[in-house]
Amino acid sequence: MTLIASARQQWLANPRRDLLAGTVVALALIPEAIAFSIIAGVDPAVGLYASVVIAVTIAFVGGRPAMISAATGAMALLMVGLVRDHGIEFLFAASLLTGVFQIIVGIFKLGRYIKFVSRSVMTGFVNSLAILIFLAQMPELIGANWQTFALVGAGLAIIYGFPLITKAVPAPLIAIVALSVFVVVTGVDVRTVGDMGQLPSTLPVFHIANVPLTWETLLIIAPVSATLAFVGLLESLLTANLLDDITDTPSDKDRETRGQGIANIASSLFGGMAGCAMIGQSIINVTSGARGRLSTLWAGLFLLFLILVLGPWVAQIPMAALVAVMIMVSIGTFDWGSVLKLSSTPFQSSIVMIATTATVVATHDLSKGVVLGVILSAVFFMRKVGKTVVVQEIETPEDGRLRYRVTGNLFFASADVFAAAFEHHGHPTRVEIDMTDAHLWDLTGVAAVDKVVFRYRRQGTDVEVIGMNAAGRTLVDRVGRHDKAHLPVGVSH
C-alpha cells in the first residue's frame, strides 16, 4: 500500500498542472535540441530523438520527479571532436558507454556525495547557468529587426502579467500560443523554429552503433564517454539539488545516477546522443506548477507529437516567443540575493561563489567551474579547521610535571599548529598529553604526535599520551612510532 501511495503521489498528485507544464517544456525543447545538434555537428533529428527518449525514460527510472532531462549544450560541446574525427556512429557508441559508466557510479552509490558540494558552489553554479541561458539568447537578438524585440517584450509582458489574472494555465504557454497566432495571422517577418533546421518526420528506430568491436574503438570512445558521464552527472545532481530546494521535497541521488545511465543507453539505441538534466527546462517545469513524473513523461511524448504530427505548425512558432520564455528562466534562476548580500557574506564564501560563476561563464564548461569551487571550498575549510586545534596547559610545572589538554581535529592541515603549541624549554620530568577532546584523522596527525613525543624524550622526559579514542588508537597502533619505541620505565603505551 505504501508503494501504491508513493506511486500515486509521484504520478497523479496534480495531473492537470503536470500536463500543462510538460506542454510548455516540450515547446521550448525543440529549438534547444536543434541548436545542440548543430553544436555537436549532427543532424537535428539526433538531438530531438535524444530529448524524446531521455525524457520518457527518465520519467520512470529517475530519482527526481519533475526534473527534465534531454540533449544539452554542456554535453554537445564535448562531442564535437569525436563526431568530426570519427563520425556519428562513434557518437552513438560513446553515448552508450556513457550510460554504462553512469550506471556503475549509481551501483556504487557515489551520487550521494553531491552533498559535499557547498552552498557557495551551488549558488555559483546556478548563477552561471542563469547567465549562460541569457547569453544563449543573444544570437536571436543581435542584428534582429525591431519586430523581434517587440515580440520579445510582448512575450515578457504576458509571462509576468498573465499570472495577475489567473494561474490556472502557465503564462509561458499563453505567451507562446499568443505570439505564434499573431505571427501566423500578420505574417510579420521574424525568425521561426523552422529556420533552425528540418524537423524529422519518422519515429526513431532501434539502431546499434556500427563500429568495430576492437580495443582501438574503446580507446577512442572511453575518454569521451568518461568526460560525458562526469559532466552529465554533475549537472544532473546539482539540478536535482536545486529542485529539492525549490519544491522542498527530497530526491534519490543514487537512483537518479542510475536513471541517467539507463536513459543515455536508451537514447544511443534509438539514434540519439547522450544527455543530462536541463536546469532551464526543469525550472520552467516546476515554476509552471509541475511536481510529478507525469510532467517529464508528457514533455517527451508531446515533443514527439509536435515534431511528427504538428511539424508544419511548430515550424511557425516565432523564436522571439521562446527567447522571452528563456529570459524569464534566466531572471528567475539567478540568485539575486547572493549579489545583494555580498558585503555581509563571509569573504571566503563570496570568493567561492564568484570563482565558480566566472569560470563557468568564461569556459562554458560547468565541470571546470564546479570542480574549482569544490577545491576552493575544501582549501578554505581545511584552513579553518586546521586552526581549531587547541593545546592548553592545564597545570603549572612546579613539580616538574606538565599536563596538556588537546581539543579539536588533528590532521594534515592542523599538524604544524599542534606541534608548535608545546613548550619544549626547560626540563620537565614528566609530560602528560590528554587527547580526550581531540580526534586524530590521518598519518600526518600521527606523525605530529610522534614528533612532539620524541622531542620531549630527547630531553630525558617521560611522556604519556592518554584519552585517545578508539579510531585514533587504531591509527596509532598501525602507523605510529612513539608507542613502539624503547621507552624509559614508567612511560605508558
Phi, psi and omega in degrees: 000324179296318178297319180296316179297320179294317179296318179296321180294320183282338185249323192233021180295321180209073187299325182297312179295321179298317182291318179294317179295318178298327178295315178299316181298316181300317179296320181285339181289328189301303181296327180291317179298320178295315181298319180292327176296318179296319178301316182285347180083030180236171179296144179307331180299329182296314179290322180292315177298319179299317181296319179296307186294316182295316181298314181296317182292314184293336177301328182266323189252353182285166182256359182233099177304143176077001176274139183257125174241142182191192174294138183228158179293323180300321179284320182300322180299331182278350184263349189303308183297319181297315180294318182295319187272332188231348176098170188289332180297325177291330175295317178299318180294318179294323179295321178295316180293328175302315178298321179297314178302317183292323177296319178299317177300320179293321180298322179275006174056044180273347182298332182295341183284001173297341180296343180277357173282121187288164178299324179296320177294318178301316179297317177297320177300312181295314182296320179294321178294322177299318179294317180295322177299317179294314181297330180294341179274347185299321178303333179279345184252326181293121180080005180283160179283170184294333179297323179298313179296324178296319179293320177298316178299318179295321179297316179295323178298319179293316183300318182270338182267326184299322178300340177289338178270309178200149177248015182293328180238135180303130181301322178300325178295318178298318181296315181296314182294314183297313181291327178294315178298317180300315182293319180295318183289317185271339182070024181299143186275094176220160178291141180238174179301323180299335179284346181284330182160168182283130177280143178292157183239006181230160176292149174296141182244155180295133184208125175263132183307129181269078179230154177296134178274073184232166177297325179297319178299317180298319179295332179285314189270335186300313179299320179294316181296318179298319179293316178299318181297316181295309182296318180298316180290322179299310181294320182294314183288325176291322176295321177298318177300317180298315180292327174303316181291318183294316185267352183056041177227151181275166174221157181265102185292324180290320176295322178297320179298312178295320181297319177299320178296314179299317181296321180289325175296315179299318179299315182295331181277355177233034172075026179243172178255167181293147179219190179198188179294146179247116183293320181298310180293325178294320177295317176304316184297308185287326178288342174275000175108359182287142175222351187244173180291336180301326180296319180291316178299315182293324178301317179290315181293317181291328175300316178297318178297319181297314186282334182266322185258316184255022183311310180298326179284318179300323181298341182267358177295126180290137178298334179300324179294318180287328175298318179299318179297315183289328174295319175301318179297316182295320179294318181287332181283322184297134179272089184295330179298329181294332178278317182294333184258015182302321184291333182259352179278143176309137186306316183295322178296320179295319179299316180298314181297313182294318180297318179298312181299310184297319182294316180296315181295320182289323185259346187057028182234108183298322184296319181297315181295315183291318179298317177299316180298318179295318179296314179298318178300317180295318180297312180296322179295315181294324177296319182291313181293325181298336181269357184273350178288129183235130176247116185241130176280123187251358174214146178281152185275036183298323181262017181077015181238135178245140175234133179236141172248127180256130179233135176118197185253125181254110179208191191300330182279341182247001185299317181294320179298318179299310184296323183284347185280348183270141179271118183253007177277163182077184183225073177294147179278334182211139177233133177242125180248110183266114182250028180300322183259019179240160176229130181263121190257324191213183183296324180295323176296317177298317180297326179293320177297315177304315184299314181295314182299313183292330175299314180294320182295328178295340177270001181085019183267136171281135183235135176233124176256117184238166171077007182290135181287174186299318181296316179294319179297319178299318180294318179294318179300327183279318190232352182286161180242333188293335181267002182244345181288165176290119188250151174296158181301139176094353180273130183280147175270000000 
